[in-house]
JSON list of C-alpha atoms in Angstrom, two decimals:
[
{"chain": "A", "resi": 65, "resn": "MET", "atom": "CA", "xyz": [75.10, 96.39, 106.78]},
{"chain": "A", "resi": 66, "resn": "ILE", "atom": "CA", "xyz": [77.08, 98.73, 109.30]},
{"chain": "A", "resi": 67, "resn": "VAL", "atom": "CA", "xyz": [80.44, 99.08, 109.64]},
{"chain": "A", "resi": 68, "resn": "SER", "atom": "CA", "xyz": [82.31, 99.92, 113.01]},
{"chain": "A", "resi": 69, "resn": "CYS", "atom": "CA", "xyz": [86.28, 99.96, 113.67]},
{"chain": "A", "resi": 70, "resn": "SER", "atom": "CA", "xyz": [87.80, 99.64, 116.92]},
{"chain": "A", "resi": 71, "resn": "TRP", "atom": "CA", "xyz": [90.76, 100.60, 119.41]},
{"chain": "A", "resi": 72, "resn": "ASP", "atom": "CA", "xyz": [91.21, 96.90, 118.96]},
{"chain": "A", "resi": 73, "resn": "LYS", "atom": "CA", "xyz": [92.52, 97.43, 115.67]},
{"chain": "A", "resi": 74, "resn": "THR", "atom": "CA", "xyz": [89.79, 95.55, 113.66]},
{"chain": "A", "resi": 75, "resn": "ILE", "atom": "CA", "xyz": [86.78, 96.42, 111.70]},
{"chain": "A", "resi": 76, "resn": "ARG", "atom": "CA", "xyz": [83.80, 94.47, 111.74]},
{"chain": "A", "resi": 77, "resn": "LEU", "atom": "CA", "xyz": [80.78, 94.17, 109.92]},
{"chain": "A", "resi": 78, "resn": "TRP", "atom": "CA", "xyz": [77.49, 93.83, 111.42]},
{"chain": "A", "resi": 79, "resn": "ASN", "atom": "CA", "xyz": [73.24, 92.60, 110.22]},
{"chain": "A", "resi": 80, "resn": "VAL", "atom": "CA", "xyz": [71.45, 95.80, 111.23]},
{"chain": "A", "resi": 81, "resn": "ASN", "atom": "CA", "xyz": [68.31, 93.69, 111.33]},
{"chain": "A", "resi": 82, "resn": "SER", "atom": "CA", "xyz": [70.12, 90.47, 113.53]},
{"chain": "A", "resi": 83, "resn": "ASP", "atom": "CA", "xyz": [72.54, 92.58, 115.32]},
{"chain": "A", "resi": 84, "resn": "ARG", "atom": "CA", "xyz": [75.07, 90.10, 114.39]},
{"chain": "A", "resi": 85, "resn": "GLU", "atom": "CA", "xyz": [78.54, 90.41, 113.93]},
{"chain": "A", "resi": 86, "resn": "ILE", "atom": "CA", "xyz": [79.25, 89.07, 109.51]},
{"chain": "A", "resi": 87, "resn": "MET", "atom": "CA", "xyz": [82.63, 89.62, 109.65]},
{"chain": "A", "resi": 88, "resn": "LYS", "atom": "CA", "xyz": [85.89, 90.80, 111.42]},
{"chain": "A", "resi": 89, "resn": "LEU", "atom": "CA", "xyz": [88.63, 92.32, 109.12]},
{"chain": "A", "resi": 90, "resn": "GLU", "atom": "CA", "xyz": [92.10, 91.79, 110.82]},
{"chain": "A", "resi": 91, "resn": "GLY", "atom": "CA", "xyz": [95.15, 93.34, 109.88]},
{"chain": "A", "resi": 92, "resn": "CYS", "atom": "CA", "xyz": [95.74, 96.77, 110.86]},
{"chain": "A", "resi": 93, "resn": "SER", "atom": "CA", "xyz": [99.05, 97.98, 113.06]},
{"chain": "A", "resi": 94, "resn": "SER", "atom": "CA", "xyz": [97.22, 100.74, 114.90]},
{"chain": "A", "resi": 95, "resn": "LEU", "atom": "CA", "xyz": [93.92, 101.57, 116.59]},
{"chain": "A", "resi": 96, "resn": "VAL", "atom": "CA", "xyz": [91.30, 102.07, 113.74]},
{"chain": "A", "resi": 97, "resn": "LEU", "atom": "CA", "xyz": [89.81, 105.59, 113.97]},
{"chain": "A", "resi": 98, "resn": "THR", "atom": "CA", "xyz": [87.48, 106.07, 111.16]},
{"chain": "A", "resi": 99, "resn": "VAL", "atom": "CA", "xyz": [85.75, 103.53, 108.36]},
{"chain": "A", "resi": 100, "resn": "ASN", "atom": "CA", "xyz": [83.37, 104.10, 105.62]},
{"chain": "A", "resi": 101, "resn": "PHE", "atom": "CA", "xyz": [81.76, 101.75, 102.89]},
{"chain": "A", "resi": 102, "resn": "SER", "atom": "CA", "xyz": [82.48, 103.06, 98.59]},
{"chain": "A", "resi": 103, "resn": "THR", "atom": "CA", "xyz": [79.27, 103.82, 97.50]},
{"chain": "A", "resi": 104, "resn": "ASP", "atom": "CA", "xyz": [78.60, 100.55, 95.62]},
{"chain": "A", "resi": 105, "resn": "ASP", "atom": "CA", "xyz": [79.18, 98.61, 99.10]},
{"chain": "A", "resi": 106, "resn": "LYS", "atom": "CA", "xyz": [82.25, 96.50, 97.50]},
{"chain": "A", "resi": 107, "resn": "TYR", "atom": "CA", "xyz": [85.03, 98.03, 99.20]},
{"chain": "A", "resi": 108, "resn": "ILE", "atom": "CA", "xyz": [86.34, 99.38, 102.85]},
{"chain": "A", "resi": 109, "resn": "VAL", "atom": "CA", "xyz": [88.16, 102.53, 103.58]},
{"chain": "A", "resi": 110, "resn": "SER", "atom": "CA", "xyz": [89.76, 102.93, 106.96]},
{"chain": "A", "resi": 111, "resn": "GLY", "atom": "CA", "xyz": [92.13, 105.29, 108.84]},
{"chain": "A", "resi": 112, "resn": "SER", "atom": "CA", "xyz": [94.23, 104.52, 111.97]},
{"chain": "A", "resi": 113, "resn": "SER", "atom": "CA", "xyz": [96.43, 106.29, 114.37]},
{"chain": "A", "resi": 114, "resn": "ASN", "atom": "CA", "xyz": [99.80, 105.36, 112.64]},
{"chain": "A", "resi": 115, "resn": "LYS", "atom": "CA", "xyz": [98.91, 107.61, 109.67]},
{"chain": "A", "resi": 116, "resn": "ILE", "atom": "CA", "xyz": [97.58, 104.42, 107.25]},
{"chain": "A", "resi": 117, "resn": "ILE", "atom": "CA", "xyz": [94.47, 104.17, 105.21]},
{"chain": "A", "resi": 118, "resn": "GLN", "atom": "CA", "xyz": [93.67, 100.83, 104.33]},
{"chain": "A", "resi": 119, "resn": "ILE", "atom": "CA", "xyz": [90.97, 99.82, 101.18]},
{"chain": "A", "resi": 120, "resn": "TRP", "atom": "CA", "xyz": [89.85, 96.88, 102.20]},
{"chain": "A", "resi": 121, "resn": "ASP", "atom": "CA", "xyz": [87.67, 94.26, 99.62]},
{"chain": "A", "resi": 122, "resn": "VAL", "atom": "CA", "xyz": [84.42, 93.21, 101.50]},
{"chain": "A", "resi": 123, "resn": "HIS", "atom": "CA", "xyz": [84.27, 89.91, 99.33]},
{"chain": "A", "resi": 124, "resn": "SER", "atom": "CA", "xyz": [87.25, 88.73, 99.76]},
{"chain": "A", "resi": 125, "resn": "GLU", "atom": "CA", "xyz": [87.58, 90.09, 103.34]},
{"chain": "A", "resi": 126, "resn": "LYS", "atom": "CA", "xyz": [91.47, 91.05, 102.21]},
{"chain": "A", "resi": 127, "resn": "LEU", "atom": "CA", "xyz": [93.49, 94.19, 102.19]},
{"chain": "A", "resi": 128, "resn": "ILE", "atom": "CA", "xyz": [94.02, 95.38, 99.27]},
{"chain": "A", "resi": 129, "resn": "LYS", "atom": "CA", "xyz": [95.53, 98.82, 99.15]},
{"chain": "A", "resi": 130, "resn": "ILE", "atom": "CA", "xyz": [97.64, 100.70, 102.06]},
{"chain": "A", "resi": 131, "resn": "LEU", "atom": "CA", "xyz": [98.45, 104.60, 101.37]},
{"chain": "A", "resi": 132, "resn": "MET", "atom": "CA", "xyz": [100.19, 107.06, 103.33]},
{"chain": "A", "resi": 133, "resn": "ASP", "atom": "CA", "xyz": [99.57, 110.53, 102.77]},
{"chain": "A", "resi": 134, "resn": "HIS", "atom": "CA", "xyz": [99.29, 112.20, 106.65]},
{"chain": "A", "resi": 135, "resn": "SER", "atom": "CA", "xyz": [102.06, 112.83, 108.44]},
{"chain": "A", "resi": 136, "resn": "ASN", "atom": "CA", "xyz": [100.00, 112.36, 111.23]},
{"chain": "A", "resi": 137, "resn": "GLU", "atom": "CA", "xyz": [96.56, 110.60, 112.64]},
{"chain": "A", "resi": 138, "resn": "VAL", "atom": "CA", "xyz": [93.72, 109.85, 109.92]},
{"chain": "A", "resi": 139, "resn": "TRP", "atom": "CA", "xyz": [90.86, 111.06, 111.46]},
{"chain": "A", "resi": 140, "resn": "ASN", "atom": "CA", "xyz": [87.92, 110.43, 108.46]},
{"chain": "A", "resi": 141, "resn": "VAL", "atom": "CA", "xyz": [88.16, 109.02, 105.70]},
{"chain": "A", "resi": 142, "resn": "GLN", "atom": "CA", "xyz": [85.80, 108.75, 102.35]},
{"chain": "A", "resi": 143, "resn": "PHE", "atom": "CA", "xyz": [85.13, 107.89, 98.88]},
{"chain": "A", "resi": 144, "resn": "SER", "atom": "CA", "xyz": [83.81, 109.99, 96.18]},
{"chain": "A", "resi": 145, "resn": "SER", "atom": "CA", "xyz": [80.62, 109.25, 94.71]},
{"chain": "A", "resi": 146, "resn": "ASP", "atom": "CA", "xyz": [82.05, 108.16, 91.96]},
{"chain": "A", "resi": 147, "resn": "ASN", "atom": "CA", "xyz": [85.07, 105.68, 93.98]},
{"chain": "A", "resi": 148, "resn": "GLN", "atom": "CA", "xyz": [87.79, 106.86, 92.10]},
{"chain": "A", "resi": 149, "resn": "ILE", "atom": "CA", "xyz": [88.91, 109.00, 95.08]},
{"chain": "A", "resi": 150, "resn": "ILE", "atom": "CA", "xyz": [89.57, 108.78, 98.86]},
{"chain": "A", "resi": 151, "resn": "VAL", "atom": "CA", "xyz": [89.24, 111.81, 100.86]},
{"chain": "A", "resi": 152, "resn": "SER", "atom": "CA", "xyz": [90.75, 111.95, 103.66]},
{"chain": "A", "resi": 153, "resn": "ALA", "atom": "CA", "xyz": [91.58, 114.13, 106.82]},
{"chain": "A", "resi": 154, "resn": "SER", "atom": "CA", "xyz": [94.04, 113.72, 109.19]},
{"chain": "A", "resi": 155, "resn": "TYR", "atom": "CA", "xyz": [94.81, 115.70, 112.82]},
{"chain": "A", "resi": 156, "resn": "ASP", "atom": "CA", "xyz": [98.23, 117.13, 110.92]},
{"chain": "A", "resi": 157, "resn": "ARG", "atom": "CA", "xyz": [95.34, 119.77, 110.04]},
{"chain": "A", "resi": 158, "resn": "THR", "atom": "CA", "xyz": [95.11, 118.89, 106.08]},
{"chain": "A", "resi": 159, "resn": "ILE", "atom": "CA", "xyz": [92.70, 116.49, 104.05]},
{"chain": "A", "resi": 160, "resn": "GLY", "atom": "CA", "xyz": [94.30, 115.10, 101.31]},
{"chain": "A", "resi": 161, "resn": "LEU", "atom": "CA", "xyz": [92.46, 113.64, 98.33]},
{"chain": "A", "resi": 162, "resn": "LEU", "atom": "CA", "xyz": [94.18, 110.21, 96.68]},
{"chain": "A", "resi": 163, "resn": "SER", "atom": "CA", "xyz": [93.08, 108.25, 93.83]},
{"chain": "A", "resi": 164, "resn": "VAL", "atom": "CA", "xyz": [92.19, 104.57, 94.28]},
{"chain": "A", "resi": 165, "resn": "LYS", "atom": "CA", "xyz": [93.50, 103.71, 91.24]},
{"chain": "A", "resi": 166, "resn": "SER", "atom": "CA", "xyz": [97.08, 104.92, 91.23]},
{"chain": "A", "resi": 167, "resn": "SER", "atom": "CA", "xyz": [97.84, 106.40, 94.93]},
{"chain": "A", "resi": 168, "resn": "ILE", "atom": "CA", "xyz": [98.89, 109.31, 93.81]},
{"chain": "A", "resi": 169, "resn": "ARG", "atom": "CA", "xyz": [97.89, 112.65, 95.94]},
{"chain": "A", "resi": 170, "resn": "LEU", "atom": "CA", "xyz": [95.46, 114.66, 93.27]},
{"chain": "A", "resi": 171, "resn": "LYS", "atom": "CA", "xyz": [95.04, 117.84, 95.74]},
{"chain": "A", "resi": 172, "resn": "GLY", "atom": "CA", "xyz": [95.16, 119.03, 99.77]},
{"chain": "A", "resi": 173, "resn": "LEU", "atom": "CA", "xyz": [93.68, 121.11, 101.38]},
{"chain": "A", "resi": 174, "resn": "MET", "atom": "CA", "xyz": [95.89, 122.75, 104.26]},
{"chain": "A", "resi": 175, "resn": "ASP", "atom": "CA", "xyz": [94.50, 124.03, 107.77]},
{"chain": "A", "resi": 176, "resn": "HIS", "atom": "CA", "xyz": [91.21, 121.42, 108.31]},
{"chain": "A", "resi": 177, "resn": "PHE", "atom": "CA", "xyz": [90.85, 118.27, 109.23]},
{"chain": "A", "resi": 178, "resn": "ASP", "atom": "CA", "xyz": [87.08, 116.77, 108.57]},
{"chain": "A", "resi": 179, "resn": "CYS", "atom": "CA", "xyz": [85.19, 116.35, 105.23]},
{"chain": "A", "resi": 180, "resn": "VAL", "atom": "CA", "xyz": [82.62, 115.23, 103.56]},
{"chain": "A", "resi": 181, "resn": "THR", "atom": "CA", "xyz": [82.25, 114.25, 100.06]},
{"chain": "A", "resi": 182, "resn": "ASN", "atom": "CA", "xyz": [80.05, 114.67, 97.18]},
{"chain": "A", "resi": 183, "resn": "LYS", "atom": "CA", "xyz": [80.72, 117.42, 94.36]},
{"chain": "A", "resi": 184, "resn": "PHE", "atom": "CA", "xyz": [82.40, 119.60, 97.35]},
{"chain": "A", "resi": 185, "resn": "ILE", "atom": "CA", "xyz": [84.35, 119.09, 100.43]},
{"chain": "A", "resi": 186, "resn": "ILE", "atom": "CA", "xyz": [83.42, 120.48, 104.08]},
{"chain": "A", "resi": 187, "resn": "SER", "atom": "CA", "xyz": [85.75, 120.63, 106.44]},
{"chain": "A", "resi": 188, "resn": "CYS", "atom": "CA", "xyz": [86.06, 122.21, 109.95]},
{"chain": "A", "resi": 189, "resn": "SER", "atom": "CA", "xyz": [88.81, 123.52, 112.14]},
{"chain": "A", "resi": 190, "resn": "PHE", "atom": "CA", "xyz": [90.90, 124.66, 114.82]},
{"chain": "A", "resi": 191, "resn": "ASP", "atom": "CA", "xyz": [90.09, 128.13, 113.83]},
{"chain": "A", "resi": 192, "resn": "ASN", "atom": "CA", "xyz": [86.66, 127.81, 114.96]},
{"chain": "A", "resi": 193, "resn": "THR", "atom": "CA", "xyz": [85.45, 127.63, 111.48]},
{"chain": "A", "resi": 194, "resn": "ILE", "atom": "CA", "xyz": [83.29, 125.66, 108.66]},
{"chain": "A", "resi": 195, "resn": "GLN", "atom": "CA", "xyz": [84.48, 126.06, 105.00]},
{"chain": "A", "resi": 196, "resn": "ILE", "atom": "CA", "xyz": [82.92, 124.52, 101.91]},
{"chain": "A", "resi": 197, "resn": "TRP", "atom": "CA", "xyz": [85.40, 123.63, 99.04]},
{"chain": "A", "resi": 198, "resn": "ASP", "atom": "CA", "xyz": [84.78, 123.04, 95.40]},
{"chain": "A", "resi": 199, "resn": "THR", "atom": "CA", "xyz": [86.34, 119.60, 94.66]},
{"chain": "A", "resi": 200, "resn": "GLU", "atom": "CA", "xyz": [87.81, 120.31, 91.60]},
{"chain": "A", "resi": 201, "resn": "THR", "atom": "CA", "xyz": [89.26, 123.37, 91.87]},
{"chain": "A", "resi": 202, "resn": "ARG", "atom": "CA", "xyz": [90.33, 123.44, 95.41]},
{"chain": "A", "resi": 203, "resn": "LYS", "atom": "CA", "xyz": [89.06, 126.56, 96.06]},
{"chain": "A", "resi": 204, "resn": "GLU", "atom": "CA", "xyz": [86.89, 127.84, 98.85]},
{"chain": "A", "resi": 205, "resn": "LEU", "atom": "CA", "xyz": [83.30, 128.41, 98.18]},
{"chain": "A", "resi": 206, "resn": "LYS", "atom": "CA", "xyz": [81.75, 129.82, 101.63]},
{"chain": "A", "resi": 207, "resn": "LYS", "atom": "CA", "xyz": [83.60, 130.25, 105.15]},
{"chain": "A", "resi": 208, "resn": "LEU", "atom": "CA", "xyz": [81.22, 129.32, 108.20]},
{"chain": "A", "resi": 209, "resn": "GLU", "atom": "CA", "xyz": [81.46, 131.07, 111.53]},
{"chain": "A", "resi": 210, "resn": "GLY", "atom": "CA", "xyz": [79.59, 130.73, 114.46]},
{"chain": "A", "resi": 211, "resn": "HIS", "atom": "CA", "xyz": [81.65, 128.40, 117.10]},
{"chain": "A", "resi": 212, "resn": "ALA", "atom": "CA", "xyz": [83.34, 129.81, 119.18]},
{"chain": "A", "resi": 213, "resn": "ASP", "atom": "CA", "xyz": [86.53, 127.22, 119.84]},
{"chain": "A", "resi": 214, "resn": "ILE", "atom": "CA", "xyz": [87.19, 124.20, 117.83]},
{"chain": "A", "resi": 215, "resn": "VAL", "atom": "CA", "xyz": [84.76, 123.06, 115.51]},
{"chain": "A", "resi": 216, "resn": "ASN", "atom": "CA", "xyz": [85.80, 118.72, 115.66]},
{"chain": "A", "resi": 217, "resn": "ASP", "atom": "CA", "xyz": [82.74, 117.45, 113.19]},
{"chain": "A", "resi": 218, "resn": "VAL", "atom": "CA", "xyz": [80.51, 118.13, 110.13]},
{"chain": "A", "resi": 219, "resn": "LYS", "atom": "CA", "xyz": [77.86, 115.83, 108.58]},
{"chain": "A", "resi": 220, "resn": "TYR", "atom": "CA", "xyz": [76.23, 116.86, 105.45]},
{"chain": "A", "resi": 221, "resn": "PHE", "atom": "CA", "xyz": [73.14, 115.56, 105.01]},
{"chain": "A", "resi": 222, "resn": "PRO", "atom": "CA", "xyz": [71.91, 116.44, 101.33]},
{"chain": "A", "resi": 223, "resn": "ASN", "atom": "CA", "xyz": [68.03, 115.48, 101.27]},
{"chain": "A", "resi": 224, "resn": "ASP", "atom": "CA", "xyz": [67.79, 118.30, 103.57]},
{"chain": "A", "resi": 225, "resn": "GLN", "atom": "CA", "xyz": [70.53, 120.71, 102.63]},
{"chain": "A", "resi": 226, "resn": "ILE", "atom": "CA", "xyz": [71.66, 120.81, 106.27]},
{"chain": "A", "resi": 227, "resn": "ILE", "atom": "CA", "xyz": [75.27, 120.99, 107.62]},
{"chain": "A", "resi": 228, "resn": "VAL", "atom": "CA", "xyz": [75.48, 119.94, 111.51]},
{"chain": "A", "resi": 229, "resn": "SER", "atom": "CA", "xyz": [78.76, 120.68, 113.57]},
{"chain": "A", "resi": 230, "resn": "CYS", "atom": "CA", "xyz": [79.76, 120.44, 116.88]},
{"chain": "A", "resi": 231, "resn": "SER", "atom": "CA", "xyz": [82.26, 122.05, 118.78]},
{"chain": "A", "resi": 232, "resn": "ASP", "atom": "CA", "xyz": [84.59, 122.50, 121.88]},
{"chain": "A", "resi": 233, "resn": "ASP", "atom": "CA", "xyz": [82.03, 125.25, 122.67]},
{"chain": "A", "resi": 234, "resn": "ASN", "atom": "CA", "xyz": [79.34, 122.52, 123.96]},
{"chain": "A", "resi": 235, "resn": "ALA", "atom": "CA", "xyz": [76.68, 123.46, 120.73]},
{"chain": "A", "resi": 236, "resn": "ILE", "atom": "CA", "xyz": [75.52, 121.87, 117.84]},
{"chain": "A", "resi": 237, "resn": "CYS", "atom": "CA", "xyz": [75.13, 124.08, 115.24]},
{"chain": "A", "resi": 238, "resn": "LEU", "atom": "CA", "xyz": [72.57, 123.26, 111.84]}
]
């Protein structure tokens, strides 16, 4: 099963084997820019152009929680490995850590806008850098430089211990 989001304000689940849509979640009031499953595949978290983060129950196909933590579009959302925290990245140049249970902001990181979760957060930024942060302490562990322009996205492949980034400088870096 994979999940997709769309500018038509919907979230869709797809069966990979049959290439068929198996669920369509509606109820978003603006463009849905990002979606991800919880690690147990029971929930979906979405982020929208209207600054809202939503949590959906896959089994009931219902919206169960609405969170507001940013002052601009939410570009990336992910559950922590224990599904207790949502990490969100926004065009407001911040990364937020929100408690799923209480909806309270636990921590925030400024000036970076994309993320990958595990025991750390990897963020990219308008300052042409990638930073690795400790989730607990919020302290920067490492700053990676090498792009000549805005870094748009980062992905982490834990099995291979590789970070892949792309930038407005037309480069993809490993």
